[in-house]
Short mmCIF file of C-alpha atoms (C1' of nucleotides) in Angstrom, two decimals:
data_model
loop_
_atom_site.label_atom_id
_atom_site.label_comp_id
_atom_site.label_asym_id
_atom_site.label_seq_id
_atom_site.Cartn_x
_atom_site.Cartn_y
_atom_site.Cartn_z
CA UNK A 1 63.87 128.97 -42.43
CA UNK A 2 65.35 126.74 -45.05
CA UNK A 3 62.98 123.83 -45.51
CA UNK A 4 64.86 122.51 -48.59
CA UNK A 5 66.69 119.21 -48.35
CA UNK A 6 69.80 120.65 -49.99
CA UNK A 7 72.32 123.22 -48.85
CA UNK A 8 73.76 126.27 -50.55
CA UNK A 9 77.17 124.67 -50.42
CA UNK A 10 75.85 121.66 -52.32
CA UNK A 11 74.22 123.86 -54.88
CA UNK A 12 77.43 125.83 -55.44
CA UNK A 13 79.46 122.68 -55.75
CA UNK A 14 77.10 121.22 -58.35
CA UNK A 15 77.19 124.42 -60.41
CA UNK A 16 80.97 124.72 -60.26
CA UNK A 17 81.40 121.06 -61.19
CA UNK A 18 79.16 121.58 -64.15
CA UNK A 19 81.13 124.67 -65.19
CA UNK A 20 84.42 122.80 -64.86
CA UNK A 21 83.12 120.39 -67.46
CA UNK A 22 81.02 122.65 -69.66
CA UNK A 23 82.47 126.18 -69.57
CA UNK A 24 82.24 127.95 -72.89
CA UNK A 25 85.62 128.84 -74.42
CA UNK A 26 85.52 132.57 -74.93
CA UNK A 27 88.32 134.80 -76.23
CA UNK A 28 88.21 137.04 -73.17
CA UNK A 29 87.89 134.28 -70.67
CA UNK A 30 90.45 132.32 -68.62
CA UNK A 31 88.84 128.86 -68.33
CA UNK A 32 88.43 126.89 -65.10
CA UNK A 33 91.45 124.67 -65.67
CA UNK A 34 93.89 127.55 -66.27
CA UNK A 35 92.33 129.54 -63.50
CA UNK A 36 92.89 126.66 -61.10
CA UNK A 37 96.59 127.01 -61.96
CA UNK A 38 96.46 130.64 -60.88
CA UNK A 39 96.06 132.38 -64.20
CA UNK A 40 94.06 135.57 -64.03
CA UNK A 41 92.44 137.34 -66.97
CA UNK A 42 93.62 140.77 -68.16
CA UNK A 43 91.28 143.36 -66.56
CA UNK A 44 91.36 145.35 -69.78
CA UNK A 45 89.97 142.45 -71.78
CA UNK A 46 87.41 141.65 -69.12
CA UNK A 47 86.24 145.25 -69.07
CA UNK A 48 86.14 145.52 -72.86
CA UNK A 49 84.16 142.31 -73.19
CA UNK A 50 81.71 143.19 -70.43
CA UNK A 51 80.94 146.59 -71.96
CA UNK A 52 80.45 145.03 -75.35
CA UNK A 53 78.24 142.28 -73.88
CA UNK A 54 75.82 144.77 -72.27
CA UNK A 55 72.50 143.81 -73.91
CA UNK A 56 74.40 142.20 -76.76
CA UNK A 57 74.85 138.60 -77.82
CA UNK A 58 78.09 136.66 -77.54
CA UNK A 59 78.16 135.79 -81.23
CA UNK A 60 78.22 139.40 -82.25
CA UNK A 61 80.67 140.46 -79.55
CA UNK A 62 83.21 137.88 -80.63
CA UNK A 63 83.86 139.73 -83.95
CA UNK A 64 84.05 143.15 -82.40
CA UNK A 65 86.24 141.98 -79.50
CA UNK A 66 88.76 140.43 -81.94
CA UNK A 67 88.92 143.61 -83.97
CA UNK A 68 89.26 145.91 -80.96
CA UNK A 69 91.99 143.91 -79.29
CA UNK A 70 93.86 143.59 -82.56
CA UNK A 71 93.75 147.37 -83.07
CA UNK A 72 94.17 148.21 -79.42
CA UNK A 73 95.80 145.44 -77.36
CA UNK A 74 96.18 147.56 -74.23
CA UNK A 75 94.05 150.22 -72.56
CA UNK A 76 96.73 152.83 -73.40
CA UNK A 77 96.36 152.05 -77.12
CA UNK A 78 92.58 152.55 -76.93
CA UNK A 79 93.06 155.77 -75.04
CA UNK A 80 95.41 157.00 -77.75
CA UNK A 81 92.81 156.44 -80.49
CA UNK A 82 90.48 159.26 -81.51
CA UNK A 83 86.84 159.09 -80.57
CA UNK A 84 85.89 159.06 -84.32
CA UNK A 85 88.07 155.91 -84.78
CA UNK A 86 86.40 154.20 -81.81
CA UNK A 87 82.92 155.15 -83.04
CA UNK A 88 83.74 153.80 -86.53
CA UNK A 89 84.92 150.47 -85.12
CA UNK A 90 81.93 150.30 -82.80
CA UNK A 91 79.50 150.90 -85.68
CA UNK A 92 76.86 148.17 -85.94
CA UNK A 93 77.14 147.14 -82.25
CA UNK A 94 74.50 149.52 -81.08
CA UNK A 95 73.93 151.54 -77.89
CA UNK A 96 76.61 154.04 -79.01
CA UNK A 97 76.82 155.76 -75.55
CA UNK A 98 78.78 152.64 -74.68
CA UNK A 99 81.47 153.52 -77.23
CA UNK A 100 81.77 157.11 -76.05
CA UNK A 101 81.94 155.99 -72.43
CA UNK A 102 84.39 153.26 -73.34
CA UNK A 103 86.75 155.79 -74.87
CA UNK A 104 86.35 158.19 -71.97
CA UNK A 105 86.99 155.39 -69.50
CA UNK A 106 90.10 154.24 -71.34
CA UNK A 107 91.57 157.76 -71.14
CA UNK A 108 90.90 157.99 -67.38
CA UNK A 109 92.47 154.61 -66.72
CA UNK A 110 95.42 155.23 -68.99
CA UNK A 111 96.00 158.55 -67.25
CA UNK A 112 95.98 156.76 -63.92
CA UNK A 113 98.84 154.43 -65.02
CA UNK A 114 96.81 151.89 -67.04
CA UNK A 115 95.52 150.02 -64.01
CA UNK A 116 91.79 149.42 -63.53
CA UNK A 117 90.44 149.75 -59.99
CA UNK A 118 90.15 146.33 -58.34
CA UNK A 119 87.09 146.93 -56.25
CA UNK A 120 83.45 147.18 -57.24
CA UNK A 121 83.21 150.64 -55.63
CA UNK A 122 86.17 152.01 -57.56
CA UNK A 123 85.11 150.54 -60.88
CA UNK A 124 81.58 151.89 -60.57
CA UNK A 125 82.87 155.44 -60.61
CA UNK A 126 84.12 155.04 -64.15
CA UNK A 127 81.99 156.05 -67.12
CA UNK A 128 80.00 153.22 -68.64
CA UNK A 129 80.52 150.96 -65.66
CA UNK A 130 77.37 150.37 -63.67
CA UNK A 131 76.44 147.92 -60.87
CA UNK A 132 76.52 144.82 -63.07
CA UNK A 133 79.80 145.57 -64.93
CA UNK A 134 81.59 146.65 -61.80
CA UNK A 135 80.66 143.50 -60.01
CA UNK A 136 81.60 141.37 -63.01
CA UNK A 137 85.04 142.90 -63.43
CA UNK A 138 85.81 142.69 -59.67
CA UNK A 139 84.70 139.05 -59.56
CA UNK A 140 86.11 137.79 -62.85
CA UNK A 141 89.38 139.73 -62.94
CA UNK A 142 90.08 139.95 -59.19
CA UNK A 143 88.10 137.13 -57.65
CA UNK A 144 86.28 139.51 -55.42
CA UNK A 145 83.21 137.81 -53.77
CA UNK A 146 80.68 140.03 -55.62
CA UNK A 147 77.20 138.95 -56.66
CA UNK A 148 77.14 139.35 -60.46
CA UNK A 149 73.46 139.90 -61.42
CA UNK A 150 72.68 140.09 -65.09
CA UNK A 151 69.62 138.98 -67.08
CA UNK A 152 70.86 135.37 -67.06
CA UNK A 153 71.23 135.31 -63.28
CA UNK A 154 67.82 136.95 -62.75
CA UNK A 155 66.21 134.23 -64.88
CA UNK A 156 68.07 131.41 -63.03
CA UNK A 157 67.10 132.88 -59.65
CA UNK A 158 63.47 133.44 -60.71
CA UNK A 159 63.23 129.77 -61.70
CA UNK A 160 65.29 128.30 -58.86
CA UNK A 161 63.09 130.05 -56.27
CA UNK A 162 59.88 130.20 -58.36
CA UNK A 163 59.62 133.95 -58.06
CA UNK A 164 56.25 134.91 -59.57
CA UNK A 165 56.63 138.65 -59.15
CA UNK A 166 57.26 140.17 -62.62
CA UNK A 167 60.36 142.06 -63.64
CA UNK A 168 61.51 144.67 -63.12
CA UNK A 169 59.83 144.87 -59.67
CA UNK A 170 61.37 141.53 -58.77
CA UNK A 171 64.95 142.72 -59.34
CA UNK A 172 65.82 143.41 -55.64
CA UNK A 173 64.46 140.04 -54.64
CA UNK A 174 66.33 138.17 -57.33
CA UNK A 175 69.56 140.09 -56.51
CA UNK A 176 69.19 139.05 -52.83
CA UNK A 177 68.80 135.42 -53.81
CA UNK A 178 71.90 135.70 -56.01
CA UNK A 179 73.93 137.42 -53.29
CA UNK A 180 73.08 134.58 -50.85
CA UNK A 181 74.63 132.06 -53.24
CA UNK A 182 77.95 133.67 -54.07
CA UNK A 183 80.87 131.28 -53.73
CA UNK A 184 83.44 132.52 -51.21
CA UNK A 185 86.09 130.27 -52.73
CA UNK A 186 85.73 130.77 -56.51
CA UNK A 187 83.74 133.97 -57.01
CA UNK A 188 85.01 134.52 -60.60
CA UNK A 189 84.19 131.10 -61.80
CA UNK A 190 80.90 131.12 -59.93
CA UNK A 191 79.82 134.28 -61.69
CA UNK A 192 80.73 132.95 -65.12
CA UNK A 193 79.12 129.60 -64.32
CA UNK A 194 75.84 131.26 -63.50
CA UNK A 195 75.91 133.19 -66.77
CA UNK A 196 76.92 130.13 -68.83
CA UNK A 197 74.10 128.20 -67.20
CA UNK A 198 71.65 130.88 -68.16
CA UNK A 199 72.96 131.21 -71.66
CA UNK A 200 73.19 127.53 -72.57
CA UNK A 201 70.85 125.57 -70.31
CA UNK A 202 68.44 127.79 -68.36
CA UNK A 203 67.49 129.65 -71.57
CA UNK A 204 64.51 132.01 -71.91
CA UNK A 205 62.32 130.04 -74.30
CA UNK A 206 63.12 126.34 -73.96
CA UNK A 207 65.08 125.61 -70.78
CA UNK A 208 66.98 122.31 -70.98
CA UNK A 209 66.11 121.22 -67.50
CA UNK A 210 67.24 117.63 -68.26
CA UNK A 211 70.81 118.95 -68.50
CA UNK A 212 70.62 121.39 -65.57
CA UNK A 213 72.93 120.80 -62.64
CA UNK A 214 70.46 122.74 -60.44
CA UNK A 215 67.31 120.92 -61.52
CA UNK A 216 67.33 118.94 -58.23
CA UNK A 217 66.83 122.16 -56.34
CA UNK A 218 64.69 124.15 -58.82
CA UNK A 219 61.27 125.19 -57.58
CA UNK A 220 59.99 126.16 -60.98
CA UNK A 221 61.04 122.83 -62.34
CA UNK A 222 59.16 121.11 -59.61
CA UNK A 223 55.96 123.02 -60.33
CA UNK A 224 56.31 122.99 -64.17
CA UNK A 225 56.74 126.75 -64.30
CA UNK A 226 60.32 126.89 -65.67
CA UNK A 227 59.27 128.02 -69.11
CA UNK A 228 56.97 130.68 -67.74
CA UNK A 229 59.48 132.46 -65.55
CA UNK A 230 60.61 135.09 -65.10
CA UNK A 231 57.38 137.00 -65.67
CA UNK A 232 57.63 140.48 -67.14
CA UNK A 233 55.51 143.53 -66.97
CA UNK A 234 53.51 144.16 -70.09
CA UNK A 235 55.42 146.15 -72.71
CA UNK A 236 54.07 149.25 -74.37
CA UNK A 237 53.67 148.92 -78.15
CA UNK A 238 56.22 150.60 -80.41
CA UNK A 239 54.96 153.57 -82.42
CA UNK A 240 55.80 153.84 -86.19
CA UNK A 241 57.78 156.81 -87.36
CA UNK A 242 58.61 157.99 -90.90
CA UNK A 243 61.50 160.01 -92.22
CA UNK A 244 63.69 160.77 -95.24
CA UNK A 245 67.37 160.01 -95.74
CA UNK A 246 69.49 161.94 -98.23
CA UNK A 247 72.44 160.31 -100.05
CA UNK A 248 74.52 162.71 -102.16
CA UNK A 249 77.56 161.88 -104.19
CA UNK A 250 79.74 164.50 -105.75
CA UNK A 251 80.24 164.35 -109.51
CA UNK A 252 83.85 163.91 -110.48
CA UNK A 253 85.51 162.52 -107.34
CA UNK A 254 82.53 160.49 -106.06
CA UNK A 255 82.74 161.81 -102.54
CA UNK A 256 79.87 160.99 -100.17
CA UNK A 257 78.01 163.60 -98.16
CA UNK A 258 77.93 162.46 -94.52
CA UNK A 259 77.03 164.06 -91.22
CA UNK A 260 78.20 163.45 -87.66
CA UNK A 261 75.11 163.20 -85.41
CA UNK A 262 74.93 165.16 -82.14
CA UNK A 263 76.88 163.55 -79.29
CA UNK A 264 73.83 162.59 -77.23
CA UNK A 265 70.57 160.91 -78.02
CA UNK A 266 69.71 158.30 -80.63
CA UNK A 267 72.80 157.20 -82.61
CA UNK A 268 74.65 159.92 -80.77
CA UNK A 269 78.13 160.63 -82.10
CA UNK A 270 77.82 158.31 -85.08
CA UNK A 271 78.43 159.09 -88.73
CA UNK A 272 75.42 158.89 -91.06
CA UNK A 273 73.43 160.29 -93.91
CA UNK A 274 71.65 163.57 -93.40
CA UNK A 275 68.04 162.85 -92.43
CA UNK A 276 64.75 164.65 -91.99
CA UNK A 277 62.93 164.69 -88.72
CA UNK A 278 61.18 161.39 -87.87
CA UNK A 279 57.48 161.92 -87.41
CA UNK A 280 54.68 159.70 -86.19
CA UNK A 281 51.53 161.17 -87.76
CA UNK A 282 52.19 163.69 -90.54
CA UNK A 283 54.59 163.13 -93.38
CA UNK A 284 58.06 164.34 -92.53
CA UNK A 285 59.06 167.75 -93.82
CA UNK A 286 61.66 167.59 -96.60
CA UNK A 287 65.12 168.61 -95.40
CA UNK A 288 67.62 168.12 -98.24
CA UNK A 289 71.14 168.98 -97.11
CA UNK A 290 72.08 170.62 -100.36
CA UNK A 291 70.26 172.32 -103.23
CA UNK A 292 69.96 169.80 -106.05
CA UNK A 293 67.64 167.65 -108.08
CA UNK A 294 66.75 164.73 -105.75
CA UNK A 295 65.42 161.33 -106.91
CA UNK A 296 63.45 158.85 -104.92
CA UNK A 297 65.49 155.60 -104.81
CA UNK A 298 62.26 153.64 -104.54
CA UNK A 299 62.91 151.05 -101.91
CA UNK A 300 62.12 151.98 -98.27
CA UNK A 301 64.38 151.22 -95.37
CA UNK A 302 62.68 149.62 -92.40
CA UNK A 303 64.46 149.55 -89.02
CA UNK A 304 63.31 148.84 -85.48
CA UNK A 305 64.87 150.56 -82.56
CA UNK A 306 64.33 149.80 -78.86
CA UNK A 307 61.19 151.87 -78.60
CA UNK A 308 59.89 152.61 -82.11
CA UNK A 309 59.72 151.33 -85.69
CA UNK A 310 61.17 153.53 -88.45
CA UNK A 311 60.49 153.64 -92.15
CA UNK A 312 62.84 155.78 -94.18
CA UNK A 313 62.43 157.04 -97.73
CA UNK A 314 65.73 157.32 -99.54
CA UNK A 315 66.48 160.28 -101.86
CA UNK A 316 69.65 160.41 -103.92
CA UNK A 317 71.41 162.99 -105.99
CA UNK A 318 74.58 163.51 -107.99
CA UNK A 319 75.83 166.89 -106.79
CA UNK A 320 77.78 169.41 -108.92
CA UNK A 321 81.49 169.50 -108.02
CA UNK A 322 81.42 172.96 -106.57
CA UNK A 323 78.31 172.73 -104.51
CA UNK A 324 78.43 173.76 -100.84
CA UNK A 325 76.30 171.53 -98.58
CA UNK A 326 74.04 173.19 -95.96
CA UNK A 327 74.78 170.31 -93.59
CA UNK A 328 77.43 167.56 -93.24
CA UNK A 329 80.61 167.34 -95.29
CA UNK A 330 81.92 165.38 -98.22
CA UNK A 331 84.03 162.32 -97.39
CA UNK A 332 86.41 161.20 -100.17
CA UNK A 333 85.39 157.98 -101.92
CA UNK A 334 88.50 156.17 -100.84
CA UNK A 335 87.96 157.10 -97.19
CA UNK A 336 84.40 155.96 -97.12
CA UNK A 337 83.50 152.63 -95.50
CA UNK A 338 79.86 151.58 -95.12
CA UNK A 339 80.97 149.37 -92.25
CA UNK A 340 81.83 152.51 -90.27
CA UNK A 341 78.14 153.45 -90.25
CA UNK A 342 75.47 152.22 -87.83
CA UNK A 343 73.17 149.52 -89.19
CA UNK A 344 70.28 151.86 -90.07
CA UNK A 345 72.68 153.96 -92.22
CA UNK A 346 74.19 150.84 -93.87
CA UNK A 347 70.67 149.86 -94.96
CA UNK A 348 70.23 153.33 -96.51
CA UNK A 349 73.51 153.00 -98.33
CA UNK A 350 72.55 149.58 -99.63
CA UNK A 351 69.38 151.05 -101.12
CA UNK A 352 71.05 154.20 -102.48
CA UNK A 353 73.96 152.41 -104.18
CA UNK A 354 71.49 150.60 -106.52
CA UNK A 355 70.24 153.87 -107.93
CA UNK A 356 71.78 154.81 -111.26
CA UNK A 357 72.73 158.37 -110.15
CA UNK A 358 74.82 156.89 -107.35
CA UNK A 359 75.99 153.66 -108.91
CA UNK A 360 77.37 155.30 -112.00
CA UNK A 361 80.03 157.26 -110.10
CA UNK A 362 83.50 155.80 -110.25
"C1'" DT B 1 61.23 155.38 -60.63
"C1'" DA B 2 60.67 155.35 -65.56
"C1'" DT B 3 62.66 156.36 -70.13
"C1'" DT B 4 65.91 156.29 -73.44
"C1'" DC B 5 69.25 154.15 -75.73
"C1'" DG B 6 70.66 149.32 -81.25
"C1'" DT B 7 70.90 145.30 -83.23
"C1'" DG B 8 70.32 140.52 -84.85
"C1'" DG B 9 68.48 136.01 -84.25
"C1'" DC B 10 64.86 133.09 -83.20
"C1'" DG B 11 60.12 130.91 -82.69
"C1'" DT C 1 55.97 139.47 -90.64
"C1'" DC C 2 56.41 140.22 -85.92
"C1'" DG C 3 57.23 140.28 -81.06
"C1'" DC C 4 60.60 138.81 -77.89
"C1'" DC C 5 64.84 139.20 -75.89
"C1'" DA C 6 70.42 139.50 -74.75
"C1'" DA C 7 76.48 139.75 -69.93
"C1'" DG C 8 72.72 147.39 -68.55
"C1'" DA C 9 73.92 152.35 -67.99
"C1'" DA C 10 72.69 157.01 -67.80
"C1'" DT C 11 69.51 160.46 -66.87
#
DNA sequence: TATTCGTGGCG
DNA sequence: TCGCCAAGAAT
């Protein structure tokens, strides 16, 4: 029983009208005006942007998206790259399983003629494409009438309907609300409008209800709850772990000792400095990757991951030219780029490079 | 169903 | 300094 004095059609119309006037200009987006003229976005660019945007802010994705599409303008180009190249370019973006899945997905699609599936069901079979991303590509690239439910949409729905149940338990309810609203006429624009609204107006901390095209229908607005919703289940505190990072340069040619991490798990598949185990209680056991005189670089590296804090001691050494490392391999100085390392490892590099034993080399 | 997976910006 | 959170997926 709908006891509201507004209809879903009216709500859709208000949102789309707002989007027509306020859509963000994004490099991977075909705006509402162009779209009205029949222009459709390139599914490859939609896919690439959506994967990058998973749990990641637009500001950061802009830079990476520009670089990726410059290097690899088509899915076949990305498929032809090596996984190491893709990992190096992804470095700093986080959630590195995305990069591995991105590359695997590109090879599957390229092998299949370079065409992405056009349905949500087909898309969801590909690595790295889950329910959200499949629906987003289907709606945005193909105008399929799919409900696209991300964090923004969940927040908008929680407020619009004053859903008090905390996340993540409320997810099915919020998804149902979103599904009931999907525009049958402009599904792609509707999906992007919902996300723009969440990103620029119905924001987490300080919603700008005065500028919201849906304020007239918003239950949370009416009851003064907008800022409180959506509620979330209490989070468990992050433990603190400690470890040691080892930065070795080779005397003479200045090569750096780096190690590729195992393909799964934390920072899986990325390039980095050899490290000890990371422990919570006891001090970490030393685990130098080669026999040498190691010096404490002094400054500690602090870094916070999704579920723990880490503090790393940094040890450095200048290794003799003929030394054989127990782990990792030497990368020539001219081939080394700190930008190809994940953020944690960049921080280690920034500390190590200040030490005389490291700085003195070439 | 609950964990595990990065990072940077902001209040 | 610190907790919160962002266009989630995989296991």
